[in-house]
Amino acid sequence: MKVVFNRRTILYIIILCSIAFLYFGAKGTYTAYESFVNTEMSNRVAPIHLLINGEDLGSDTVLDNRIILDNITWTSTHTRPGKLSPGSTGSFQFELDPTGSEVAILYQIQFIDKEVDPDKIVTFQNVTSDRTLVRTSIDTYSGIITLANIENGQKTHITVDFIYDDTEDIEGIREDNQVFEDFFEIHFTALQYQGEELIAYTG
Amino acid sequence: MAYARYEMRSQLVANIDKALYIFDSDEIRFNLDPDGIIPSNDPYVYRFSVANFNENNVSDVDLTYHVKVRTTTNLPITIQMFRNQLPSDAGAVNLLGGSQDVQDEDGAWYHVYDINADYQMLYTQQVTDYYTMVIHFPAIYGADMTYVNSIENIEVSLESKQMV
């Protein structure tokens, strides 16, 4: 039997073939695109990471989001070592370790002492660092940890000197029922650095 | 346009022990009234002590203290004070020399006996100082009706301060 294709039949065949080609071709293109999208989604997010005296600032294990400084050195006289009495001076240091961070860090440290809040016991005298630290407001110091600092494994050390001011008579205590916040508070904030300029506080 | 960014916060606090200031003695104040003291050749003896510790704690600071006695001038008494000695001890030293007469803002007169010494108590040791105060009100005044209704107020003040 001789099969005869008329023009209309040929046209239908061409259309069907075109549809089939477009369908399978498009499906192949979509698969490739999906694969591309998946590759993008699997890229790591650059983490921010900072340890203060070995405590992970971003960890949930930091109790009450509070880091306790217990490395105070004292220069008291006539006082049992390790105890704070009027006239005592002391200092403590804390270390900022950005190892593992893949973003630069801007940190701000707010110091709340007796000068800021008269109910506090301790007055800060000096705040110093082995890296650039700028006093950016009456009670806040700021610094930047650059990517270069992080890549070179450089840590930042901040030293704080303080005094229990004895210029006025102070009632002695017969039992120690002070809580941490009675002495001073330091509020530490670490931010992803976005190029801000640190402007020195001029009073 | 503001972009979101990483932020972490924490509070830094210090583990500080505040030194205890223990000076265990209250001001001593009492009245000598006709029911409590009569002229006698036997002295009246009062004892008290001061310490740098109590039942729970020892002072964490070195301290000094100073003793002062103030009396009204109503009775012709004389006072002696001994520290860590009994009046009968050989070589016992009376800490009170002469008194100074002072007038307060209300016009009342007082004898003030000031022991010219500051005594130390160091945190390294538990110290108790024992004081004996001897009041003489000689019997010869028994015949004098002037003092029958008089009351004498005695005040021993102990002022302490942290050594610096």
CSV table of C-alpha atoms in Angstrom, one decimal:
chain,number,residue,atom,x,y,z
A,1,MET,CA,0.0,0.0,0.0
A,2,LYS,CA,1.4,3.3,-0.8
A,3,VAL,CA,1.2,5.9,1.8
A,4,VAL,CA,0.5,9.2,0.5
A,5,PHE,CA,1.2,12.3,2.6
A,6,ASN,CA,-0.7,15.3,1.7
A,7,ARG,CA,0.6,18.7,2.6
A,8,ARG,CA,-1.7,19.0,5.7
A,9,THR,CA,-0.4,15.7,7.1
A,10,ILE,CA,3.2,16.8,6.5
A,11,LEU,CA,2.4,20.1,8.3
A,12,TYR,CA,1.0,18.2,11.3
A,13,ILE,CA,4.1,16.0,11.5
A,14,ILE,CA,6.4,19.0,11.4
A,15,ILE,CA,4.3,20.7,14.1
A,16,LEU,CA,4.4,17.6,16.3
A,17,CYS,CA,8.1,17.2,15.8
A,18,SER,CA,8.6,20.9,16.7
A,19,ILE,CA,6.5,20.5,19.9
A,20,ALA,CA,8.4,17.4,20.9
A,21,PHE,CA,11.7,19.1,20.3
A,22,LEU,CA,10.8,22.2,22.2
A,23,TYR,CA,9.4,20.1,25.1
A,24,PHE,CA,12.5,17.8,25.5
A,25,GLY,CA,14.9,20.6,24.7
A,26,ALA,CA,13.3,22.9,27.3
A,27,LYS,CA,13.3,20.1,29.9
A,28,GLY,CA,17.0,19.6,29.4
A,29,THR,CA,17.6,23.3,29.7
A,30,TYR,CA,15.6,23.5,32.9
A,31,THR,CA,17.5,20.6,34.4
A,32,ALA,CA,20.7,22.3,33.7
A,33,TYR,CA,19.5,25.6,35.3
A,34,GLU,CA,18.2,23.8,38.3
A,35,SER,CA,21.6,22.3,38.8
A,36,PHE,CA,23.2,25.7,38.5
A,37,VAL,CA,20.8,27.1,41.2
A,38,ASN,CA,21.7,24.3,43.5
A,39,THR,CA,25.3,25.1,43.2
A,40,GLU,CA,24.7,28.7,44.3
A,41,MET,CA,22.6,27.6,47.2
A,42,SER,CA,25.3,25.4,48.5
A,43,ASN,CA,27.9,28.2,48.8
A,44,ARG,CA,29.0,28.8,52.5
A,45,VAL,CA,28.0,31.9,54.2
A,46,ALA,CA,31.0,33.8,55.5
A,47,PRO,CA,30.9,33.5,59.3
A,48,ILE,CA,31.6,36.0,62.0
A,49,HIS,CA,33.4,34.6,64.9
A,50,LEU,CA,34.9,36.2,68.0
A,51,LEU,CA,36.2,34.8,71.3
A,52,ILE,CA,36.5,36.9,74.4
A,53,ASN,CA,38.9,35.3,76.8
A,54,GLY,CA,38.2,32.0,75.1
A,55,GLU,CA,34.4,32.4,75.4
A,56,ASP,CA,32.6,32.3,72.1
A,57,LEU,CA,30.6,35.5,71.8
A,58,GLY,CA,28.1,33.8,69.4
A,59,SER,CA,27.7,30.7,71.5
A,60,ASP,CA,24.5,29.9,73.3
A,61,THR,CA,26.6,28.4,76.0
A,62,VAL,CA,27.7,31.8,77.3
A,63,LEU,CA,25.6,31.9,80.4
A,64,ASP,CA,23.1,34.8,80.4
A,65,ASN,CA,25.2,36.2,77.5
A,66,ARG,CA,27.6,37.2,80.2
A,67,ILE,CA,31.3,36.7,80.3
A,68,ILE,CA,33.0,36.8,83.7
A,69,LEU,CA,36.4,38.3,84.1
A,70,ASP,CA,38.3,36.6,86.8
A,71,ASN,CA,41.9,37.6,86.0
A,72,ILE,CA,42.1,40.8,88.1
A,73,THR,CA,45.5,41.8,89.4
A,74,TRP,CA,45.4,44.0,92.5
A,75,THR,CA,47.7,46.6,94.0
A,76,SER,CA,45.9,47.0,97.3
A,77,THR,CA,47.7,47.6,100.6
A,78,HIS,CA,46.6,46.7,104.0
A,79,THR,CA,44.0,44.4,102.5
A,80,ARG,CA,43.7,40.7,102.1
A,81,PRO,CA,45.0,39.7,98.7
A,82,GLY,CA,42.3,39.5,96.1
A,83,LYS,CA,39.8,41.6,98.0
A,84,LEU,CA,38.5,45.0,97.1
A,85,SER,CA,38.6,47.8,99.7
A,86,PRO,CA,38.4,51.6,99.4
A,87,GLY,CA,41.6,52.8,97.8
A,88,SER,CA,42.3,49.5,96.0
A,89,THR,CA,43.4,49.6,92.5
A,90,GLY,CA,43.4,46.8,90.0
A,91,SER,CA,43.5,45.9,86.4
A,92,PHE,CA,42.2,43.2,84.2
A,93,GLN,CA,42.7,42.3,80.6
A,94,PHE,CA,40.6,40.6,78.0
A,95,GLU,CA,41.6,39.1,74.7
A,96,LEU,CA,39.6,39.3,71.5
A,97,ASP,CA,40.4,36.3,69.3
A,98,PRO,CA,38.7,36.5,65.8
A,99,THR,CA,40.2,33.3,64.5
A,100,GLY,CA,37.7,31.7,62.1
A,101,SER,CA,35.9,34.9,61.3
A,102,GLU,CA,35.6,35.6,57.6
A,103,VAL,CA,34.3,39.1,58.0
A,104,ALA,CA,36.0,42.1,59.5
A,105,ILE,CA,34.7,43.1,62.9
A,106,LEU,CA,33.8,46.5,64.4
A,107,TYR,CA,33.6,46.2,68.1
A,108,GLN,CA,32.2,48.7,70.6
A,109,ILE,CA,32.8,48.5,74.3
A,110,GLN,CA,30.6,50.5,76.7
A,111,PHE,CA,32.1,51.0,80.1
A,112,ILE,CA,29.6,51.8,82.9
A,113,ASP,CA,31.5,52.7,86.1
A,114,LYS,CA,30.9,55.1,89.0
A,115,GLU,CA,31.4,58.1,86.8
A,116,VAL,CA,28.6,57.0,84.6
A,117,ASP,CA,26.4,55.5,87.2
A,118,PRO,CA,27.0,56.7,90.8
A,119,ASP,CA,25.6,53.4,92.2
A,120,LYS,CA,28.6,51.5,90.8
A,121,ILE,CA,31.5,50.8,93.1
A,122,VAL,CA,34.4,50.9,90.7
A,123,THR,CA,35.8,53.8,88.7
A,124,PHE,CA,37.8,53.0,85.5
A,125,GLN,CA,41.0,55.0,85.1
A,126,ASN,CA,42.6,53.8,81.8
A,127,VAL,CA,41.5,51.7,78.9
A,128,THR,CA,44.3,50.7,76.6
A,129,SER,CA,44.8,48.2,73.8
A,130,ASP,CA,47.7,46.8,71.8
A,131,ARG,CA,45.8,47.8,68.7
A,132,THR,CA,44.0,51.0,67.7
A,133,LEU,CA,41.2,51.7,70.1
A,134,VAL,CA,39.2,54.9,69.7
A,135,ARG,CA,37.1,56.6,72.3
A,136,THR,CA,34.0,57.2,70.3
A,137,SER,CA,31.7,58.5,73.1
A,138,ILE,CA,31.9,59.5,76.7
A,139,ASP,CA,31.7,55.9,77.8
A,140,THR,CA,32.4,53.9,74.7
A,141,TYR,CA,35.6,52.7,73.0
A,142,SER,CA,35.6,51.2,69.5
A,143,GLY,CA,38.0,49.3,67.4
A,144,ILE,CA,38.2,47.4,64.2
A,145,ILE,CA,39.6,43.9,63.5
A,146,THR,CA,40.4,43.8,59.9
A,147,LEU,CA,40.5,40.8,57.6
A,148,ALA,CA,44.3,41.2,57.5
A,149,ASN,CA,44.4,41.0,61.3
A,150,ILE,CA,42.3,37.8,61.2
A,151,GLU,CA,44.4,36.2,58.4
A,152,ASN,CA,47.6,37.0,60.3
A,153,GLY,CA,46.2,35.5,63.5
A,154,GLN,CA,46.5,38.7,65.4
A,155,LYS,CA,44.5,39.0,68.6
A,156,THR,CA,43.6,42.1,70.4
A,157,HIS,CA,44.2,42.7,74.1
A,158,ILE,CA,42.4,45.4,76.0
A,159,THR,CA,43.6,46.4,79.5
A,160,VAL,CA,41.4,48.2,82.0
A,161,ASP,CA,42.8,49.9,85.1
A,162,PHE,CA,40.3,50.7,87.9
A,163,ILE,CA,40.2,52.1,91.4
A,164,TYR,CA,37.8,51.9,94.3
A,165,ASP,CA,37.7,55.6,94.9
A,166,ASP,CA,38.2,56.5,98.6
A,167,THR,CA,37.9,60.3,98.4
A,168,GLU,CA,34.8,60.1,100.6
A,169,ASP,CA,34.1,58.1,103.7
A,170,ILE,CA,32.7,54.7,102.9
A,171,GLU,CA,30.8,52.5,105.3
A,172,GLY,CA,32.5,49.2,105.8
A,173,ILE,CA,30.6,46.0,105.0
A,174,ARG,CA,30.3,43.1,107.4
A,175,GLU,CA,29.2,40.6,104.8
A,176,ASP,CA,29.8,40.5,101.0
A,177,ASN,CA,26.4,40.3,99.3
A,178,GLN,CA,27.4,42.3,96.2
A,179,VAL,CA,26.4,41.0,92.8
A,180,PHE,CA,28.5,41.3,89.7
A,181,GLU,CA,26.7,44.3,88.4
A,182,ASP,CA,27.3,46.3,91.6
A,183,PHE,CA,30.9,46.9,90.6
A,184,PHE,CA,30.7,47.9,87.0
A,185,GLU,CA,29.3,46.7,83.7
A,186,ILE,CA,30.9,46.4,80.3
A,187,HIS,CA,28.7,46.0,77.4
A,188,PHE,CA,30.4,44.5,74.4
A,189,THR,CA,29.0,44.6,70.9
A,190,ALA,CA,30.6,43.0,67.8
A,191,LEU,CA,29.3,44.0,64.4
A,192,GLN,CA,30.2,43.1,60.9
A,193,TYR,CA,32.5,45.9,59.8
A,194,GLN,CA,31.0,47.8,56.8
A,195,GLY,CA,33.7,50.5,56.4
A,196,GLU,CA,32.5,52.9,59.0
A,197,GLU,CA,35.0,55.5,60.1
A,198,LEU,CA,35.7,55.7,63.8
A,199,ILE,CA,35.4,59.3,65.0
A,200,ALA,CA,37.1,60.2,68.2
A,201,TYR,CA,35.0,61.7,71.0
A,202,THR,CA,36.1,65.2,71.8
A,203,GLY,CA,34.0,65.9,74.8
B,1,MET,CA,20.0,52.0,52.0
B,2,ALA,CA,20.8,50.1,55.2
B,3,TYR,CA,21.9,46.5,55.0
B,4,ALA,CA,21.5,43.9,57.6
B,5,ARG,CA,24.7,42.7,59.2
B,6,TYR,CA,26.0,40.4,61.8
B,7,GLU,CA,25.8,41.5,65.4
B,8,MET,CA,26.8,39.8,68.7
B,9,ARG,CA,26.4,41.2,72.1
B,10,SER,CA,27.6,40.3,75.5
B,11,GLN,CA,28.1,41.7,79.0
B,12,LEU,CA,31.5,41.5,80.7
B,13,VAL,CA,31.4,41.5,84.5
B,14,ALA,CA,34.1,40.8,87.0
B,15,ASN,CA,34.3,38.3,89.8
B,16,ILE,CA,35.3,40.7,92.7
B,17,ASP,CA,35.3,40.0,96.4
B,18,LYS,CA,34.7,43.1,98.5
B,19,ALA,CA,36.8,43.2,101.6
B,20,LEU,CA,34.9,42.8,104.8
B,21,TYR,CA,35.3,45.5,107.5
B,22,ILE,CA,34.8,43.9,110.9
B,23,PHE,CA,35.2,46.0,113.9
B,24,ASP,CA,33.2,44.3,116.5
B,25,SER,CA,32.2,46.8,119.1
B,26,ASP,CA,29.4,49.1,119.6
B,27,GLU,CA,29.5,52.5,121.2
B,28,ILE,CA,29.2,52.0,125.0
B,29,ARG,CA,27.0,54.4,126.8
B,30,PHE,CA,25.4,54.1,130.2
B,31,ASN,CA,24.2,56.2,133.1
B,32,LEU,CA,25.5,56.1,136.6
B,33,ASP,CA,22.5,56.9,138.7
B,34,PRO,CA,21.9,56.8,142.4
B,35,ASP,CA,20.5,53.3,142.2
B,36,GLY,CA,23.6,52.1,140.3
B,37,ILE,CA,26.5,53.7,142.0
B,38,ILE,CA,27.0,55.0,145.5
B,39,PRO,CA,30.1,56.5,146.9
B,40,SER,CA,32.4,53.7,147.9
B,41,ASN,CA,36.0,53.1,148.4
B,42,ASP,CA,35.7,50.1,146.2
B,43,PRO,CA,36.0,51.1,142.6
B,44,TYR,CA,33.3,50.2,140.0
B,45,VAL,CA,34.7,48.1,137.2
B,46,TYR,CA,33.4,47.8,133.7
B,47,ARG,CA,34.8,45.6,131.0
B,48,PHE,CA,34.4,45.6,127.3
B,49,SER,CA,36.3,44.3,124.3
B,50,VAL,CA,36.8,45.1,120.7
B,51,ALA,CA,37.7,42.6,117.9
B,52,ASN,CA,38.4,42.5,114.2
B,53,PHE,CA,36.3,39.4,113.7
B,54,ASN,CA,32.9,38.1,114.6
B,55,GLU,CA,31.3,34.6,114.7
B,56,ASN,CA,31.3,34.4,110.9
B,57,ASN,CA,34.1,36.5,109.4
B,58,VAL,CA,37.4,38.1,110.0
B,59,SER,CA,38.2,41.6,108.7
B,60,ASP,CA,39.8,41.7,105.3
B,61,VAL,CA,41.5,45.0,105.9
B,62,ASP,CA,44.0,46.3,108.4
B,63,LEU,CA,42.4,48.8,110.7
B,64,THR,CA,43.2,51.2,113.5
B,65,TYR,CA,40.9,52.5,116.2
B,66,HIS,CA,40.8,55.2,118.8
B,67,VAL,CA,39.2,55.3,122.2
B,68,LYS,CA,37.6,58.3,123.7
B,69,VAL,CA,35.6,58.7,126.9
B,70,ARG,CA,33.2,61.4,127.6
B,71,THR,CA,31.4,62.0,130.9
B,72,THR,CA,29.0,64.5,132.2
B,73,THR,CA,30.3,66.6,135.1
B,74,ASN,CA,27.6,65.8,137.6
B,75,LEU,CA,29.5,63.5,139.9
B,76,PRO,CA,33.1,63.9,141.2
B,77,ILE,CA,34.2,60.6,139.8
B,78,THR,CA,37.6,59.7,138.4
B,79,ILE,CA,38.1,57.2,135.6
B,80,GLN,CA,41.0,54.9,134.7
B,81,MET,CA,41.2,52.7,131.6
B,82,PHE,CA,43.4,49.7,131.1
B,83,ARG,CA,44.0,47.8,127.8
B,84,ASN,CA,44.7,44.1,127.9
B,85,GLN,CA,45.7,44.5,131.5
B,86,LEU,CA,44.0,44.3,134.8
B,87,PRO,CA,44.3,47.3,137.3
B,88,SER,CA,45.9,44.9,139.7
B,89,ASP,CA,48.6,43.7,137.2
B,90,ALA,CA,52.1,44.8,138.0
B,91,GLY,CA,53.0,47.8,135.9
B,92,ALA,CA,49.4,48.3,134.7
B,93,VAL,CA,49.2,51.5,132.7
B,94,ASN,CA,46.2,53.8,133.0
B,95,LEU,CA,45.5,55.0,129.5
B,96,LEU,CA,43.5,58.0,130.6
B,97,GLY,CA,45.5,61.1,131.5
B,98,GLY,CA,43.8,64.3,132.3
B,99,SER,CA,40.6,65.3,130.8
B,100,GLN,CA,39.6,68.3,128.8
B,101,ASP,CA,36.4,70.1,129.6
B,102,VAL,CA,34.3,70.9,126.5
B,103,GLN,CA,30.9,72.4,126.1
B,104,ASP,CA,28.4,71.2,123.5
B,105,GLU,CA,26.1,73.3,121.4
B,106,ASP,CA,23.4,73.1,124.1
B,107,GLY,CA,25.7,74.5,126.7
B,108,ALA,CA,26.3,71.3,128.6
B,109,TRP,CA,29.8,70.6,129.9
B,110,TYR,CA,31.6,67.4,129.6
B,111,HIS,CA,34.9,65.9,130.6
B,112,VAL,CA,36.6,64.3,127.6
B,113,TYR,CA,39.3,61.8,128.1
B,114,ASP,CA,41.2,61.0,124.9
B,115,ILE,CA,43.6,58.1,124.7
B,116,ASN,CA,46.4,59.5,122.5
B,117,ALA,CA,47.0,56.4,120.6
B,118,ASP,CA,45.7,54.5,117.6
B,119,TYR,CA,45.7,50.8,118.0
B,120,GLN,CA,46.1,48.5,115.0
B,121,MET,CA,44.4,45.3,114.1
B,122,LEU,CA,45.9,43.5,111.1
B,123,TYR,CA,43.8,41.2,108.9
B,124,THR,CA,46.4,38.6,109.2
B,125,GLN,CA,45.4,37.8,112.7
B,126,GLN,CA,42.2,37.6,114.8
B,127,VAL,CA,42.7,40.3,117.5
B,128,THR,CA,40.7,41.0,120.6
B,129,ASP,CA,41.6,43.9,122.9
B,130,TYR,CA,40.1,43.8,126.3
B,131,TYR,CA,39.4,47.0,128.2
B,132,THR,CA,38.8,47.5,131.8
B,133,MET,CA,37.4,50.8,132.9
B,134,VAL,CA,37.6,51.7,136.6
B,135,ILE,CA,35.4,54.4,138.1
B,136,HIS,CA,36.2,55.8,141.5
B,137,PHE,CA,33.4,57.5,143.4
B,138,PRO,CA,35.0,57.8,146.9
B,139,ALA,CA,33.0,57.1,150.0
B,140,ILE,CA,33.7,60.6,151.3
B,141,TYR,CA,31.0,61.9,149.0
B,142,GLY,CA,28.5,59.7,150.7
B,143,ALA,CA,27.9,62.4,153.3
B,144,ASP,CA,27.4,65.1,150.7
B,145,MET,CA,23.7,65.4,149.7
B,146,THR,CA,24.7,67.4,146.7
B,147,TYR,CA,25.0,64.3,144.6
B,148,VAL,CA,22.0,62.3,145.8
B,149,ASN,CA,19.9,62.9,142.8
B,150,SER,CA,22.6,63.4,140.3
B,151,ILE,CA,23.1,61.2,137.2
B,152,GLU,CA,26.4,60.8,135.5
B,153,ASN,CA,26.4,59.7,131.8
B,154,ILE,CA,29.4,57.8,130.6
B,155,GLU,CA,30.1,57.4,126.9
B,156,VAL,CA,32.9,55.4,125.5
B,157,SER,CA,33.4,55.9,121.8
B,158,LEU,CA,35.5,53.7,119.5
B,159,GLU,CA,36.3,55.1,116.2
B,160,SER,CA,37.9,52.8,113.7
B,161,LYS,CA,39.2,53.3,110.2
B,162,GLN,CA,40.9,51.3,107.5
B,163,MET,CA,44.7,51.6,107.4
B,164,VAL,CA,46.0,53.1,104.2
